[in-house]
mmCIF file of C-alpha atoms in Angstrom:
data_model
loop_
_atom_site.group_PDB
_atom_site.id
_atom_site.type_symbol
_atom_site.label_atom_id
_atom_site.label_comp_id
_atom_site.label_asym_id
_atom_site.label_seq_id
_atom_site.Cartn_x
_atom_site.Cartn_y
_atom_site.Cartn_z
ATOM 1 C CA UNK J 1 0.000 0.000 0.000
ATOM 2 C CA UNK J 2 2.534 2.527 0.760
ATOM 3 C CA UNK J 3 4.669 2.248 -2.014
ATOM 4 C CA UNK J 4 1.724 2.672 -4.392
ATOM 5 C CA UNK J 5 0.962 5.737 -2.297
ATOM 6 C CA UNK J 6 4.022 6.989 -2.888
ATOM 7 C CA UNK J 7 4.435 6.349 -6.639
ATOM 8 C CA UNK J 8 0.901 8.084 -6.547
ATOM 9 C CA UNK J 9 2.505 11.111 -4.888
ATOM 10 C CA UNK J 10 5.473 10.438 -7.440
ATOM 11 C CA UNK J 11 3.850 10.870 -10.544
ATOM 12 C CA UNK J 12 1.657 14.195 -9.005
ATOM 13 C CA UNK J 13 4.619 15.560 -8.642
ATOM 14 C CA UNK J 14 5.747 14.455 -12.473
ATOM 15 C CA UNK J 15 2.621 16.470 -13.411
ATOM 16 C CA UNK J 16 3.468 19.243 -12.067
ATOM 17 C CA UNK J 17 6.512 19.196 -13.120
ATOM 18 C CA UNK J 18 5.432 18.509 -16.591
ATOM 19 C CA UNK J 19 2.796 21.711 -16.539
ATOM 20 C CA UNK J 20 5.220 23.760 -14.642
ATOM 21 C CA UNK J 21 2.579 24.822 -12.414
ATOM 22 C CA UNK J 22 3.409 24.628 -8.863
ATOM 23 C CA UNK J 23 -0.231 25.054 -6.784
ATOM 24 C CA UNK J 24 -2.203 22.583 -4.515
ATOM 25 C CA UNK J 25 -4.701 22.697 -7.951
ATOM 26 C CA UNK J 26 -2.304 21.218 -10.373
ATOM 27 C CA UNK J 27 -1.044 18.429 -7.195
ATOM 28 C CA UNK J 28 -4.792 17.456 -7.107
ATOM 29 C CA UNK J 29 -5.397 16.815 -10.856
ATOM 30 C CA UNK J 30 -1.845 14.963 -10.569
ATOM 31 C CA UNK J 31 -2.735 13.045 -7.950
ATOM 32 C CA UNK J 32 -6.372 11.783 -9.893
ATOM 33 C CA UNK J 33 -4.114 11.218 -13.133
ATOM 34 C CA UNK J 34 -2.291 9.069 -11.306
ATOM 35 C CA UNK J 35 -5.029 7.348 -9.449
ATOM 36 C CA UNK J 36 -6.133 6.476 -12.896
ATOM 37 C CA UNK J 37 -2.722 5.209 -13.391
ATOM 38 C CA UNK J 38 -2.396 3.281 -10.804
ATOM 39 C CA UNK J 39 -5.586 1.575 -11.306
ATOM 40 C CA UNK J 40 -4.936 0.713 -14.781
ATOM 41 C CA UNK J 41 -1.919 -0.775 -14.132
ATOM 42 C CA UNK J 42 -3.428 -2.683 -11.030
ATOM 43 C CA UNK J 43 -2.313 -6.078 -12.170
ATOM 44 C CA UNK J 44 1.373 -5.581 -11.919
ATOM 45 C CA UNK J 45 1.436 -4.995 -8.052
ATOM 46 C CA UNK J 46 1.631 -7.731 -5.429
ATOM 47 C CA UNK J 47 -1.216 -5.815 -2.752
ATOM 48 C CA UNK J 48 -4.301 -4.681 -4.117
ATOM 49 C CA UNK J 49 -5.667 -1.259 -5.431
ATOM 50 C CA UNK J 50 -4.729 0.851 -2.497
ATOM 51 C CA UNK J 51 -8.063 2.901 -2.755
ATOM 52 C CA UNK J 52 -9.670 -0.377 -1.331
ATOM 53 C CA UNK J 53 -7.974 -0.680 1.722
ATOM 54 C CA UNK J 54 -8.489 3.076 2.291
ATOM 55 C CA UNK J 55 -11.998 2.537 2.173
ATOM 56 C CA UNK J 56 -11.166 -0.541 4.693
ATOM 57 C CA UNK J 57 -9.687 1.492 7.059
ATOM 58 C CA UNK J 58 -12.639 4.406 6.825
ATOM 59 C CA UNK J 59 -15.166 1.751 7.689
ATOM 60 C CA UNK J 60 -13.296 0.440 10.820
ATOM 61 C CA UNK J 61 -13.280 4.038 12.235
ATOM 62 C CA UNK J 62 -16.987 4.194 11.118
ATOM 63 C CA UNK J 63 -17.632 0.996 13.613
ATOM 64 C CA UNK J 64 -15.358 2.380 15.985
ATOM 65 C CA UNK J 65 -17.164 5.779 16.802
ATOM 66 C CA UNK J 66 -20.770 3.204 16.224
ATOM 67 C CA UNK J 67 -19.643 0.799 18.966
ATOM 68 C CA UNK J 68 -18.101 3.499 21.345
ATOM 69 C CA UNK J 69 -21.570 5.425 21.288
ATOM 70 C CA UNK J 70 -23.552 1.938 21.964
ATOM 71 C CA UNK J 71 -21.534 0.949 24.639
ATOM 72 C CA UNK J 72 -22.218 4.242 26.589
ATOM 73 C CA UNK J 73 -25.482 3.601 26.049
ATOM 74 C CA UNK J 74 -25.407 -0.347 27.643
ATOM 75 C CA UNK J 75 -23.052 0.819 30.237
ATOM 76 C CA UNK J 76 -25.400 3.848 30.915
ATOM 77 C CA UNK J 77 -28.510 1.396 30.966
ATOM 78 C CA UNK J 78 -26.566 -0.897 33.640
ATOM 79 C CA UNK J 79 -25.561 2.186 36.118
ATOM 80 C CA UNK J 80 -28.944 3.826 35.815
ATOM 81 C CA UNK J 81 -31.213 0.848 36.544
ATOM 82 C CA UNK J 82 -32.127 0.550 40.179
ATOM 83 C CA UNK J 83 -30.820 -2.825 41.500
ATOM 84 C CA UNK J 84 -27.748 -3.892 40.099
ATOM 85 C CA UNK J 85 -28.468 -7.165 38.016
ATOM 86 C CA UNK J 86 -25.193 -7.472 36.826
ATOM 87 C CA UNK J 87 -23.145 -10.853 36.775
ATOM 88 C CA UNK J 88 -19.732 -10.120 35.869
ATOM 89 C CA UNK J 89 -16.676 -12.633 34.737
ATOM 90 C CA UNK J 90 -13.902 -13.201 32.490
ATOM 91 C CA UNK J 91 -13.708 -15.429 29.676
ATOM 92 C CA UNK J 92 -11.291 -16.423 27.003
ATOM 93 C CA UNK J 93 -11.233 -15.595 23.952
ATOM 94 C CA UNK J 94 -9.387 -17.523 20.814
ATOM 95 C CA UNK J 95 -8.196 -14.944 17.950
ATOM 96 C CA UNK J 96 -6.706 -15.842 14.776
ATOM 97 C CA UNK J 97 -5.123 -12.452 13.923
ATOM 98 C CA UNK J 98 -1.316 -12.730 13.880
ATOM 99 C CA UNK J 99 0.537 -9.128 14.218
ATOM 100 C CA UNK J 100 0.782 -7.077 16.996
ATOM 101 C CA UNK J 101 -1.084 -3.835 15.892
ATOM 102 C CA UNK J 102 -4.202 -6.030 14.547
ATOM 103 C CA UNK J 103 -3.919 -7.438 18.000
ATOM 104 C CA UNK J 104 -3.551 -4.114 19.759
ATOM 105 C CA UNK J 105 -6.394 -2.541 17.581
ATOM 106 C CA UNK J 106 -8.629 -5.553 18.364
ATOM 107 C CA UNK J 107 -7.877 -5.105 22.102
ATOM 108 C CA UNK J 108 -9.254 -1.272 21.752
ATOM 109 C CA UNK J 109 -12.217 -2.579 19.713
ATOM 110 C CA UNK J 110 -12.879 -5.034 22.184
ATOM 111 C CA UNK J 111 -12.548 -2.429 25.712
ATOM 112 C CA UNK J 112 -14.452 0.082 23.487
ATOM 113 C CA UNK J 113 -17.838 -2.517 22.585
ATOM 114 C CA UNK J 114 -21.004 -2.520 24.916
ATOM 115 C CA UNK J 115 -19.606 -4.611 28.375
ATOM 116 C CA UNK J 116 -16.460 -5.534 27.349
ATOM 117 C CA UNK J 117 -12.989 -4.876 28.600
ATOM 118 C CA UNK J 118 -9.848 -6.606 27.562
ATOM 119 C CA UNK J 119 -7.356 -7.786 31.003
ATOM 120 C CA UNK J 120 -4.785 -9.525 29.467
ATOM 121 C CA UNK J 121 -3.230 -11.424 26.640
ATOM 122 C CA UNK J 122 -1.487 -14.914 26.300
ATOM 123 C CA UNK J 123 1.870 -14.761 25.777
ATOM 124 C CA UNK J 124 1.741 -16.541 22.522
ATOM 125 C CA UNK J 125 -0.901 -13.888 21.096
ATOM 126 C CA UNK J 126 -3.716 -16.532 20.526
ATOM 127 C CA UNK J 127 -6.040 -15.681 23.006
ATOM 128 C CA UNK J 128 -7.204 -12.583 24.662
ATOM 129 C CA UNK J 129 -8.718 -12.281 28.350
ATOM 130 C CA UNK J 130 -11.805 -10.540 28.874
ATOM 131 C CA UNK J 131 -13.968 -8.992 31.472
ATOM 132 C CA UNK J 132 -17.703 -8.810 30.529
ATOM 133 C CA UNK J 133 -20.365 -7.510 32.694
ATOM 134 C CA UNK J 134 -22.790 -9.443 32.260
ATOM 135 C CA UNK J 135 -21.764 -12.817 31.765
ATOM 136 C CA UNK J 136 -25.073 -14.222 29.975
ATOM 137 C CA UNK J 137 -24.252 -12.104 26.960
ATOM 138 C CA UNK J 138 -21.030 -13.436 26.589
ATOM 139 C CA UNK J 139 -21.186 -16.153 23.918
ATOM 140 C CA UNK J 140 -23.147 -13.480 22.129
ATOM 141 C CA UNK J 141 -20.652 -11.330 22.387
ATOM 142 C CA UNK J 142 -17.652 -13.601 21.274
ATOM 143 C CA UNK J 143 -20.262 -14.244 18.114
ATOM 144 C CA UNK J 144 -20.259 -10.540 17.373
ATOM 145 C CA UNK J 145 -16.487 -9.952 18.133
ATOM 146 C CA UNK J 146 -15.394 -12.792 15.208
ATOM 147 C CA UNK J 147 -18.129 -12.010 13.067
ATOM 148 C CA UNK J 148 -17.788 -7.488 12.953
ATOM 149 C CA UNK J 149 -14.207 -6.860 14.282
ATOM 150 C CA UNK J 150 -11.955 -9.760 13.088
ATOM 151 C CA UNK J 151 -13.743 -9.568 9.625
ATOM 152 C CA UNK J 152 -13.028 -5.641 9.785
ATOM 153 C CA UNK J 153 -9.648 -5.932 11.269
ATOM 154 C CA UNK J 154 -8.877 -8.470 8.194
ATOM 155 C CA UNK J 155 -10.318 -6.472 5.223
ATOM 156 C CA UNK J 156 -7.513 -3.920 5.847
ATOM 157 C CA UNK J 157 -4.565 -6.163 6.296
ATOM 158 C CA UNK J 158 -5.181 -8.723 3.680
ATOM 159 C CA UNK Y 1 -35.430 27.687 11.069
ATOM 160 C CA UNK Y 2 -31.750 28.837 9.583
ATOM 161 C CA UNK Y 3 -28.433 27.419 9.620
ATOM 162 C CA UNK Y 4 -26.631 29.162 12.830
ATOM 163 C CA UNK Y 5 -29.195 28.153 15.083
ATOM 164 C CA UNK Y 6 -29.570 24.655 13.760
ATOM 165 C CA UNK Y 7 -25.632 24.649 15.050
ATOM 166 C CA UNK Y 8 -26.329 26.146 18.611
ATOM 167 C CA UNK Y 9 -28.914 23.424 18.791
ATOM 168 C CA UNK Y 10 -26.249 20.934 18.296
ATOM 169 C CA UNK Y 11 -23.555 22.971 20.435
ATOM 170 C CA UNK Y 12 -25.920 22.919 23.159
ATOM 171 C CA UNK Y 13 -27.123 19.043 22.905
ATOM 172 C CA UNK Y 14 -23.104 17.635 22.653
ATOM 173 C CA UNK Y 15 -22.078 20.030 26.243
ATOM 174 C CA UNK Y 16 -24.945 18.492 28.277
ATOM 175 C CA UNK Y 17 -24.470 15.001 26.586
ATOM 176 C CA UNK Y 18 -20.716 15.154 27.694
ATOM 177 C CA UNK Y 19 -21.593 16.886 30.905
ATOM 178 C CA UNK Y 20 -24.307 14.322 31.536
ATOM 179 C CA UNK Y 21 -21.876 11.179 30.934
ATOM 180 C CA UNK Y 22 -19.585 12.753 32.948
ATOM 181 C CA UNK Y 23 -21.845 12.767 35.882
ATOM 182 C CA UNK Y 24 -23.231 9.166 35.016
ATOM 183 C CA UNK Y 25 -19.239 8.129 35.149
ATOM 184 C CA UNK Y 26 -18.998 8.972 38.485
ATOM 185 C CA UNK Y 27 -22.265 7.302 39.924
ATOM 186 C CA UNK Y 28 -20.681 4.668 38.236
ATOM 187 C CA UNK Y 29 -17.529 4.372 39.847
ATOM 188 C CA UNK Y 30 -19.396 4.900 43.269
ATOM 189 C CA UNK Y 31 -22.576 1.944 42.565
ATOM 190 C CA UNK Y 32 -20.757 -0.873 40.749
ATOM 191 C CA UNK Y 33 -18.935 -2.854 43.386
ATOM 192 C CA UNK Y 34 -15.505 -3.888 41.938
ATOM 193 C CA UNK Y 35 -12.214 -2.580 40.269
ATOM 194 C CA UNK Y 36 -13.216 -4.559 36.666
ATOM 195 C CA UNK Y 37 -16.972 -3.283 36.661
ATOM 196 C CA UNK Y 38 -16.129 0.240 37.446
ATOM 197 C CA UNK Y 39 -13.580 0.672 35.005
ATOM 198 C CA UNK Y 40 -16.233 -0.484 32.758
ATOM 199 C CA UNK Y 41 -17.663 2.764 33.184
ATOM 200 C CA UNK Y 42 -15.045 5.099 33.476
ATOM 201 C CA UNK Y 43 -13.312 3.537 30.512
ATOM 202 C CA UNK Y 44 -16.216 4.277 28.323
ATOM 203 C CA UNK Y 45 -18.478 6.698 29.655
ATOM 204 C CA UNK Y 46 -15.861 9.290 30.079
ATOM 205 C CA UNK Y 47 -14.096 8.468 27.006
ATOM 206 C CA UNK Y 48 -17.526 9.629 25.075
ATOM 207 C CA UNK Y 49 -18.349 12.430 27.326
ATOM 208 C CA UNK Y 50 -15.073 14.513 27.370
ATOM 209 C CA UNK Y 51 -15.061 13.752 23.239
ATOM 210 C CA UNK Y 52 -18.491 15.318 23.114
ATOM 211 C CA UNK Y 53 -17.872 17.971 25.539
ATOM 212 C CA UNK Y 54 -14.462 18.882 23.443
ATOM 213 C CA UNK Y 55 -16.705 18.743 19.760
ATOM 214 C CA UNK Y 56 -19.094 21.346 21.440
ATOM 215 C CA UNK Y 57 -16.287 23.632 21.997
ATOM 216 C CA UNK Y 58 -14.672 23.146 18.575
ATOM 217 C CA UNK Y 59 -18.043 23.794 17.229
ATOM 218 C CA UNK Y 60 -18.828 26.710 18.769
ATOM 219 C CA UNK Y 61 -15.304 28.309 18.342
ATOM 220 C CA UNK Y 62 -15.743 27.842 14.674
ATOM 221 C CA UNK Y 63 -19.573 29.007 14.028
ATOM 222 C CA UNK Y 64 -19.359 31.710 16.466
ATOM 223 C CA UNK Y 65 -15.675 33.294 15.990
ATOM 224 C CA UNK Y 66 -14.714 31.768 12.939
ATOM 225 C CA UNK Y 67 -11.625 30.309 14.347
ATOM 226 C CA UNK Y 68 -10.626 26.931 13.463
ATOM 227 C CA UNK Y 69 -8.549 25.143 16.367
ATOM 228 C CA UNK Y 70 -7.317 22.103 15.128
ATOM 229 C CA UNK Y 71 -5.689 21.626 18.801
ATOM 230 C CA UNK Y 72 -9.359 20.330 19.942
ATOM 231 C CA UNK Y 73 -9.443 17.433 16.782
ATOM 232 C CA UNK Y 74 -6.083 16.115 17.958
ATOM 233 C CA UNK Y 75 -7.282 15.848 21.518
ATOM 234 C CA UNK Y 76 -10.510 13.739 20.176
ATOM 235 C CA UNK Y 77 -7.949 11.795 18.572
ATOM 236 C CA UNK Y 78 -5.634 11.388 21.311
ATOM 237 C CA UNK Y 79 -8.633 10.622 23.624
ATOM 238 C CA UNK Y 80 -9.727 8.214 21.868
ATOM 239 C CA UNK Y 81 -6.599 6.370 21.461
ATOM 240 C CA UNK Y 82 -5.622 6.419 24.790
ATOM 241 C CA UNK Y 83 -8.406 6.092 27.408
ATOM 242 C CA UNK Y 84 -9.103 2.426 26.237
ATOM 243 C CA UNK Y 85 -5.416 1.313 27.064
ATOM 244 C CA UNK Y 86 -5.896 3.321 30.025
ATOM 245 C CA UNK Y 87 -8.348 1.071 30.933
ATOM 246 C CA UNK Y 88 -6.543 -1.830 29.770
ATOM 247 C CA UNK Y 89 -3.698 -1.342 31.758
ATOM 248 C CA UNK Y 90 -5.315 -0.177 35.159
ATOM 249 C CA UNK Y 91 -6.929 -3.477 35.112
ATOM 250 C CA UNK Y 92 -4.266 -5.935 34.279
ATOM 251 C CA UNK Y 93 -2.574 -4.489 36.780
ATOM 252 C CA UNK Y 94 -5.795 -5.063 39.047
ATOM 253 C CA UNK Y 95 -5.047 -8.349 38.136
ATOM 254 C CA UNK Y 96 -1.715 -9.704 38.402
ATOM 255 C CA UNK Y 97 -1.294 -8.138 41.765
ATOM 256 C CA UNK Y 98 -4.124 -10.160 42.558
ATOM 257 C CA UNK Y 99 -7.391 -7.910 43.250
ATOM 258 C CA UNK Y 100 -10.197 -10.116 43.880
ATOM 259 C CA UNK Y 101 -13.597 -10.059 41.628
ATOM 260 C CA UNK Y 102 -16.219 -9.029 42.841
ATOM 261 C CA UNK Y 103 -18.085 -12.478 44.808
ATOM 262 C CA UNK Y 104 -21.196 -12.973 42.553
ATOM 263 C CA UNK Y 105 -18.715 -12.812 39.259
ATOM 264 C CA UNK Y 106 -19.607 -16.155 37.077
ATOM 265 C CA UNK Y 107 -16.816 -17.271 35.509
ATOM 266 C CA UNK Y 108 -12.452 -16.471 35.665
ATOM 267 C CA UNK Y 109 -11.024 -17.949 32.630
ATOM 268 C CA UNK Y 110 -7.513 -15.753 33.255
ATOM 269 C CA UNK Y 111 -7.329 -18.388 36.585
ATOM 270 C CA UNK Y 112 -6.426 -20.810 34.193
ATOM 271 C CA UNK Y 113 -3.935 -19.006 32.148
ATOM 272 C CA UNK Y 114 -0.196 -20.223 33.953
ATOM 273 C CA UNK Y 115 -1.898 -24.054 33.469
ATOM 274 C CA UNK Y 116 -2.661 -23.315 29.615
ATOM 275 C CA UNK Y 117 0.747 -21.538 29.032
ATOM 276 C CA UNK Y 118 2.673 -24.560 30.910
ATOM 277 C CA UNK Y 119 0.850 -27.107 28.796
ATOM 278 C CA UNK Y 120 1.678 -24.847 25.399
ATOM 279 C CA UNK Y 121 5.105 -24.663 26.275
ATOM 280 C CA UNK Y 122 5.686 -28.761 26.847
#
């Protein structure tokens, strides 16, 4: 991805160079040119057209700021109601993700979603530890974890 | 209805919101009866309600003054980055130097860790 950013930024700057027009309006139209480029030469990298993992990465933050505002709302929900009916625990759970940072942005997933709180990690990276407040939901939860977050965590490093 | 006060509408709603989650942080951290469950809320609650409270401002700089202070974006940012590992941290610590859950917790996988890493290792 980065090094088709940068031959992206590469041939902008050949454009400009080429209409001897130094402004931020002639780096633009570049840039597109070489978009177009890029994507019609597509075939000859290893990744894949960068533009799609872009659009990866804008739809994790999209579920980010979506889980952070429903977990306020489930941990508001559980403070609010009169008798506390919660039935907190910890349970494991098995990842397949392999690198640290998808680890680390799983984790931060994870402590941001509705009850959920990440305590610790095996030292082999397989399986993360974490606190739930209401135990019940749990399964549920693991369900949603693999099924939204992996999947989204994956799209971008693939 | 026009634009502006469409905006001071919106101003208005994200202070209290913050201001409000602020408040229902700290019942939080006074009602729920252990280390994990309260940082529950102060993990997420006040992750959300300083964010909101610091949009409101940014807002209201730029509609009202016209002055544009990126400063307030980065600390969203940086917020939100940081106050989950925050969390993270404060209660592995919790943990290893051996805070108890609270007594009507269900389940402690993490009890079984050393036995799972010994039997990995052999």
């Amino acid at each position: 991805m980065a090094f088709q950013l940068l031959l992206n930024f590469f041939l902008a700057f050949i454009w400009m160079f080429l209409s001897v027009s130094f402004t931020s309006k002639s780096f633009f139209i570049g840039f597109l040119l070489g978009l177009l480029i890029i994507f019609a030469f597509r075939r000859f990298f290893t990744g894949r057209f960068y533009l799609l993992r872009v659009w990866a990465i804008i739809s994790l933050i999209v579920l980010f700021i979506k889980e952070l505002i429903l977990a306020n709302i489930s941990v508001l929900m559980a403070i609010i109601r009169p008798k506390l009916e919660i039935k907190p625990g910890i349970f494991a759970l098995p990842t397949e993700l392999k690198s640290d940072w998808e680890i680390t942005v799983l984790a931060n997933l994870i402590t941001l979603t509705p009850g959920t709180l990440v305590v610790d990690i095996s030292f082999d990276n397989k399986i993360l530890y974490i606190h739930s407040i209401d135990m019940p939901d749990a399964d549920e939860a693991v369900n949603e974890i693999k099924n939204t977050f992996e999947k989204a965590i994956k799209e971008v490093s693939r | 209805m026009n634009v502006s006060v469409i905006i001071s509408i919106i101003i208005g709603f994200l202070l209290l919101f913050g201001a409000f989650l602020s408040l229902v942080t700290a019942f939080g951290l006074l009602r729920l009866p252990d280390v994990y469950t309260r940082n529950h809320a102060a993990s997420k609650a006040a992750t959300l309600g300083v964010m909101s409270i610091l949009l409101g401002t940014f807002l209201y700089f730029y509609s009202e003054h016209g002055h544009f202070n990126s400063k307030l974006l980065l600390a969203i940012v940086f917020i939100f980055i940081t106050a989950p590992v925050a969390g993270h941290l404060i209660s592995r610590a919790a943990y290893h130097s051996g805070v108890k859950l609270w007594d009507k917790s269900v389940q402690d996988d993490l009890k079984h860790k050393k036995e799972y890493e010994e039997k990995a290792r052999s």
